Coordinates of C-alpha atoms and ligand atoms in Angstrom, one line a residue:
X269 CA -25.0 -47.1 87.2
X270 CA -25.0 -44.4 89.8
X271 CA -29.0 -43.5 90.9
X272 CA -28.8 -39.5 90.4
X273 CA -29.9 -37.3 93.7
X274 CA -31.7 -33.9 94.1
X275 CA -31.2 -32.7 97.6
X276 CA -32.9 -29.3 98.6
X277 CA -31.1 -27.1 100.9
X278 CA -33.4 -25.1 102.9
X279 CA -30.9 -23.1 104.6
X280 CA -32.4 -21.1 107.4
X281 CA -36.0 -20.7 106.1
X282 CA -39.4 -22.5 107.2
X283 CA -41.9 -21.8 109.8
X284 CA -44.3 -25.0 110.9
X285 CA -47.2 -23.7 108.6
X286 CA -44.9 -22.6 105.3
X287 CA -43.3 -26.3 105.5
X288 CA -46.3 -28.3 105.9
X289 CA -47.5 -26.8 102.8
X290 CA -43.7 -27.4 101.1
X291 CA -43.4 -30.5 102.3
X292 CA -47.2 -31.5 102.1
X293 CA -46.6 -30.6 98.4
X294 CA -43.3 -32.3 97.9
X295 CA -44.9 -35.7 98.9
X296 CA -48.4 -35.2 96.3
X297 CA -45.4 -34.0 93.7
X298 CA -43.2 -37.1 93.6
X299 CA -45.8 -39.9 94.7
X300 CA -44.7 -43.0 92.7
X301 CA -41.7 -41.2 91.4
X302 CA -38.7 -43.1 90.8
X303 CA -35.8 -41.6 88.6
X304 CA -33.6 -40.3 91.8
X305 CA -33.7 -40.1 95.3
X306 CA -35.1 -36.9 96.6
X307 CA -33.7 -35.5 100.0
X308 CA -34.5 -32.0 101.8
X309 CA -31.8 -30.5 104.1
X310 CA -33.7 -28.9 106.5
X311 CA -33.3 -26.2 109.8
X312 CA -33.1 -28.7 112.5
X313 CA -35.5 -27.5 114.9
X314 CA -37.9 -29.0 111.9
X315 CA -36.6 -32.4 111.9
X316 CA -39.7 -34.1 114.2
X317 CA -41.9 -32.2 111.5
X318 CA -40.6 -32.8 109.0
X319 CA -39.7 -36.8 109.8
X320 CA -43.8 -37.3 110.2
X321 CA -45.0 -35.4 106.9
X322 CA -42.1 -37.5 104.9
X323 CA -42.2 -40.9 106.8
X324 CA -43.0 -43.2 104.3
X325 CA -43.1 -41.1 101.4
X326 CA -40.3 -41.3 98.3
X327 CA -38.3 -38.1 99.9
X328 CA -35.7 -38.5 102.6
X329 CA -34.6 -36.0 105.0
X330 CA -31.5 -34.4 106.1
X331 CA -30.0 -31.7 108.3
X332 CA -27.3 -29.2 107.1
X333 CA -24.6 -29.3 110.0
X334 CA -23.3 -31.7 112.4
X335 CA -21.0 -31.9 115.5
X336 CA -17.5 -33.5 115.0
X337 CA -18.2 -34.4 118.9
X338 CA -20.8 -37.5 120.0
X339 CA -21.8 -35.6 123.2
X340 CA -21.0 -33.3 125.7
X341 CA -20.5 -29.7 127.1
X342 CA -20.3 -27.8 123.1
X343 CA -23.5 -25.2 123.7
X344 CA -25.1 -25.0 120.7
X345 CA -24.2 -28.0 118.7
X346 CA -26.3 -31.2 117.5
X347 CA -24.7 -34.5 117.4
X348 CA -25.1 -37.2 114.5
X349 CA -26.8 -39.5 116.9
X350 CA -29.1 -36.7 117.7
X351 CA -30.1 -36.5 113.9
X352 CA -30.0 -40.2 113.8
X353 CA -33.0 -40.4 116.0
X354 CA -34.8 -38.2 113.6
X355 CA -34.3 -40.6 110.9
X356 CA -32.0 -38.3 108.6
X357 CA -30.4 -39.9 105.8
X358 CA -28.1 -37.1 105.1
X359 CA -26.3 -34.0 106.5
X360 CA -24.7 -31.2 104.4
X361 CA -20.5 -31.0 105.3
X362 CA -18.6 -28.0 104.6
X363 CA -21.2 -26.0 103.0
X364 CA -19.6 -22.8 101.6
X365 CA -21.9 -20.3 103.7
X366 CA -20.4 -22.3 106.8
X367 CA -16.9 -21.9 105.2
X368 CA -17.6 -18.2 104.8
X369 CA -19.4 -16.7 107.5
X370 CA -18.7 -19.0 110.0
X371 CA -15.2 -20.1 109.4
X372 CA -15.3 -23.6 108.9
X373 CA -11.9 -24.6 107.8
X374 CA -11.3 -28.1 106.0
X375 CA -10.4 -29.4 108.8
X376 CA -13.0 -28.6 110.8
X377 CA -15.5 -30.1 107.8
X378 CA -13.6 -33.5 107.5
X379 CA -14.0 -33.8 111.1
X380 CA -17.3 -33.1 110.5
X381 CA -17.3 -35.7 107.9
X382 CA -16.3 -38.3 110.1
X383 CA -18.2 -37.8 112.5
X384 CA -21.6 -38.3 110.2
X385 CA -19.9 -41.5 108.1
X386 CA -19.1 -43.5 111.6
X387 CA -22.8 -42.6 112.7
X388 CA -24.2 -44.2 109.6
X389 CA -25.7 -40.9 108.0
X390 CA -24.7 -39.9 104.5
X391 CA -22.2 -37.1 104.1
X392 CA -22.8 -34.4 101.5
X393 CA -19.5 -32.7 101.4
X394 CA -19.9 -29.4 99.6
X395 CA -16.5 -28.0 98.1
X396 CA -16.1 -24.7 95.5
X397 CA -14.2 -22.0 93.9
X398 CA -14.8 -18.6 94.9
X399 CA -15.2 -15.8 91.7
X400 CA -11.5 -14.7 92.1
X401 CA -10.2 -18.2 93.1
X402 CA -11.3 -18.7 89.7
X403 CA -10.3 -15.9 88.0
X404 CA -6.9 -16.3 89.0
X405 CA -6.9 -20.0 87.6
X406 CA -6.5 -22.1 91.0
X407 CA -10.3 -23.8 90.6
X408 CA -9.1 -27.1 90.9
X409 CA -6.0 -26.6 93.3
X410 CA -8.6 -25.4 95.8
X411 CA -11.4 -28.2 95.1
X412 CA -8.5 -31.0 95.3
X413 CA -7.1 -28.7 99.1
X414 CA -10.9 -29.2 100.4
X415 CA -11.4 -32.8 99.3
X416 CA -7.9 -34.0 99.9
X417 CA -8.7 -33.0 103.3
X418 CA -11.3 -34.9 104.0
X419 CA -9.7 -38.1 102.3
X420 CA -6.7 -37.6 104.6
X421 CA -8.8 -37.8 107.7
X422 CA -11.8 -39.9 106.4
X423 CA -10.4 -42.3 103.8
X424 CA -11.1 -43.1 100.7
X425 CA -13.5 -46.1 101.9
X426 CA -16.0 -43.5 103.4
X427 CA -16.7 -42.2 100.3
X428 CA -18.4 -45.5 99.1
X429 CA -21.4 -43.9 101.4
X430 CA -20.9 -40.3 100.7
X431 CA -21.5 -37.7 98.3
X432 CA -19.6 -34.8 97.0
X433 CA -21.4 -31.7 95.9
X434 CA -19.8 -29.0 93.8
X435 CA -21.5 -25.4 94.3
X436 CA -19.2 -22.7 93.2
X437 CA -19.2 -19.8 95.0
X438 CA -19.9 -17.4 92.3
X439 CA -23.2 -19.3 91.7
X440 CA -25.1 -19.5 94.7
X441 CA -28.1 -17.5 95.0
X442 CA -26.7 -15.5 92.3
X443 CA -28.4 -16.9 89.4
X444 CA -25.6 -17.1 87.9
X445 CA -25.2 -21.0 87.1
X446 CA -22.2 -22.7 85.8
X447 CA -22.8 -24.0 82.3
X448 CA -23.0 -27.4 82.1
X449 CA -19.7 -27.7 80.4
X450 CA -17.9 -25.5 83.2
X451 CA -19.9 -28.4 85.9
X452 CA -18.7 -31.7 84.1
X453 CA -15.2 -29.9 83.6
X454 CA -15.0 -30.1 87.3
X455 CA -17.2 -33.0 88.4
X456 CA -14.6 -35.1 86.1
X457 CA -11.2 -33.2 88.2
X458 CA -13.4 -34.8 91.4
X459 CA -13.7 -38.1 90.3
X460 CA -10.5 -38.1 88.7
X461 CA -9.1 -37.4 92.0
X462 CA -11.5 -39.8 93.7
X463 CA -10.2 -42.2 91.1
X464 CA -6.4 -41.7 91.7
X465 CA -7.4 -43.6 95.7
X466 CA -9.8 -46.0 94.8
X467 CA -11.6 -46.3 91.1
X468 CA -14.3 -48.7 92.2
X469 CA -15.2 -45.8 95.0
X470 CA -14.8 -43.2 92.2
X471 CA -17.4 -44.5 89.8
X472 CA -20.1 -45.3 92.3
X473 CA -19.7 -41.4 93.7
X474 CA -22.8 -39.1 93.3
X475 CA -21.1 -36.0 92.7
X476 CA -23.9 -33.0 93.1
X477 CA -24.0 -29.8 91.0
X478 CA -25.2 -26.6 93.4
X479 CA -25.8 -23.4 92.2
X480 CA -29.0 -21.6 90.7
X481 CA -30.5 -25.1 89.6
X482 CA -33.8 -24.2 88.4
X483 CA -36.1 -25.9 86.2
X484 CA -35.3 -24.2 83.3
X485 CA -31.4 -25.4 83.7
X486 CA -32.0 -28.7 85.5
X487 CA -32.1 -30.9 82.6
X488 CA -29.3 -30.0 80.5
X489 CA -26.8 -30.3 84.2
X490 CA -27.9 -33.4 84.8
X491 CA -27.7 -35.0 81.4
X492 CA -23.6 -34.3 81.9
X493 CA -21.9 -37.4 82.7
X494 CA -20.3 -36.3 85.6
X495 CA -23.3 -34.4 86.8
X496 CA -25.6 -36.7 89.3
X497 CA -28.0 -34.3 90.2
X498 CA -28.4 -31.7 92.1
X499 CA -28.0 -29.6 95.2
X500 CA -31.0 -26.7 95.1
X501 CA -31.6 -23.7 97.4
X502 CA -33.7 -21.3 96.6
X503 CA -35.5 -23.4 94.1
X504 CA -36.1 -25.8 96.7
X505 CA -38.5 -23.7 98.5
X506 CA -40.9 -23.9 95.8
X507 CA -42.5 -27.1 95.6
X508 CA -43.6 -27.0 92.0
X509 CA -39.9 -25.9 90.9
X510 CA -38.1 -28.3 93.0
X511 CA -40.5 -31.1 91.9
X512 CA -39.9 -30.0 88.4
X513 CA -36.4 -30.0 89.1
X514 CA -36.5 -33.3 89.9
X515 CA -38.7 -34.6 87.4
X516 CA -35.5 -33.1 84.8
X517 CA -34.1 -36.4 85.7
X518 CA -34.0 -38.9 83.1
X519 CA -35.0 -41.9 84.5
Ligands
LIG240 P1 -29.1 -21.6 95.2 O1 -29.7 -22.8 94.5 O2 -30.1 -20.7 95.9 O3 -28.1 -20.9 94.4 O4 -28.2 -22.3 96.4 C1 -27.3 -23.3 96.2 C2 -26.8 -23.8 97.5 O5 -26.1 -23.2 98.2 C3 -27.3 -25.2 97.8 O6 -26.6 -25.7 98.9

């Protein structure tokens, strides 16, 4: 059975005295719960705070970009060993507002990818249709582009330690969710094609759905059989909604 995950995604929000109350929250909110692992993806100039208010609590930490470099002269950029001494669990790959604004290509995010999965952290590799992409029917030509990419350059193998998050476009920040029939339609095209390189790799694969998750929708995402939690924004700023997020988790 695969343990189901609810990762927040802070983006770039926080100050020191609005996450200590989040994240002071977070750790009253989920004490002695058990039915998934909880993660926050935070800025990383909050990483030192954020590592002492969740050290030894039930909710793991993670940043949401990483260097495809170990070290050296790239201004700017933090290294997986860098968020490895922070004690992050996870780091966001690909995410679609790096893809957009920034112009991460699928290259550059399988670099990424392997850069994180050779330093030990667990890669969340986010993949997604835009509204026209589809519109115009190619939804799974471009999911299978981004994540044959990665398998190309990562192999199938790193995937064991890995997760996969689906956020389409057209639902982030939008409120606009998927349905959940829309979300398993496509979180069964990724482990199909997961599946068609390795099917032991493909079954034990948390595949996140991203995109408006909100209390009120949590529960009938996650009850889909592809669906193995979440990956929340917005929602994830509010301690009681991301707590009741997670508590939409059957355990
Ligand atoms: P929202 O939950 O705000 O739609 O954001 C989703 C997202 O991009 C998570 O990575």
């Amino acid at each position: 059975m695969r343990r189901k995950l609810v990762a927040g995604n802070w983006k770039m929000h926080g100050s020191l005295e609005a996450n200590q109350q989040l994240l002071g929250a977070l750790v009253e909110g989920l004490r002695g719960y058990d039915a998934a692992d909880v993660a926050v993806c935070v800025p990383a100039p909050y990483l030192a705070q954020t590592r002492s208010m969740l050290s030894g609590s039930n909710v793991a930490w993670g940043a949401q970009n990483v260097s495809k470099h170990a070290s050296g002269a790239y201004t700017g950029e933090i290294s997986a060993s860098m968020l490895l001494d922070f004690d992050c669990r996870y780091v966001l790959i690909g995410h679609s507002e790096r893809r957009a604004l920034y112009g991460e290509s699928d290259h550059a995010a399988a670099a990424k990818f392997v850069a994180a999965s050779q330093a030990g952290l667990v890669p969340v590799v986010c993949v997604g249709e835009t509204l026209s992409e589809r519109e115009t029917g190619v939804t799974e030509a471009v999911i299978a582009r981004q994540i044959e990419a990665v398998l190309s350059l990562a192999g199938v193998a790193a995937f064991s330690n890995a997760v996969i998050a689906y956020e389409p476009v057209w639902a982030i920040g939008t409120g606009r969710t998927a349905t959940p029939e829309q979300a398993q339609q496509v979180h069964a095209f990724i482990r199909g094609l997961i599946r068609q390189h390795d099917a032991a790799v493909a079954e034990g694969l948390v595949i996140l759905y991203g995109g408006s998750v909100k209390a009120a929708n949590a529960a009938s995402l996650f009850g889909q059989p592809d669906i193995d939690g979440g990956l929340v924004g917005g929602a994830s700023l509010v301690a009681d909604e991301f707590v009741a997020i997670c508590k939409a988790v059957k355990s």
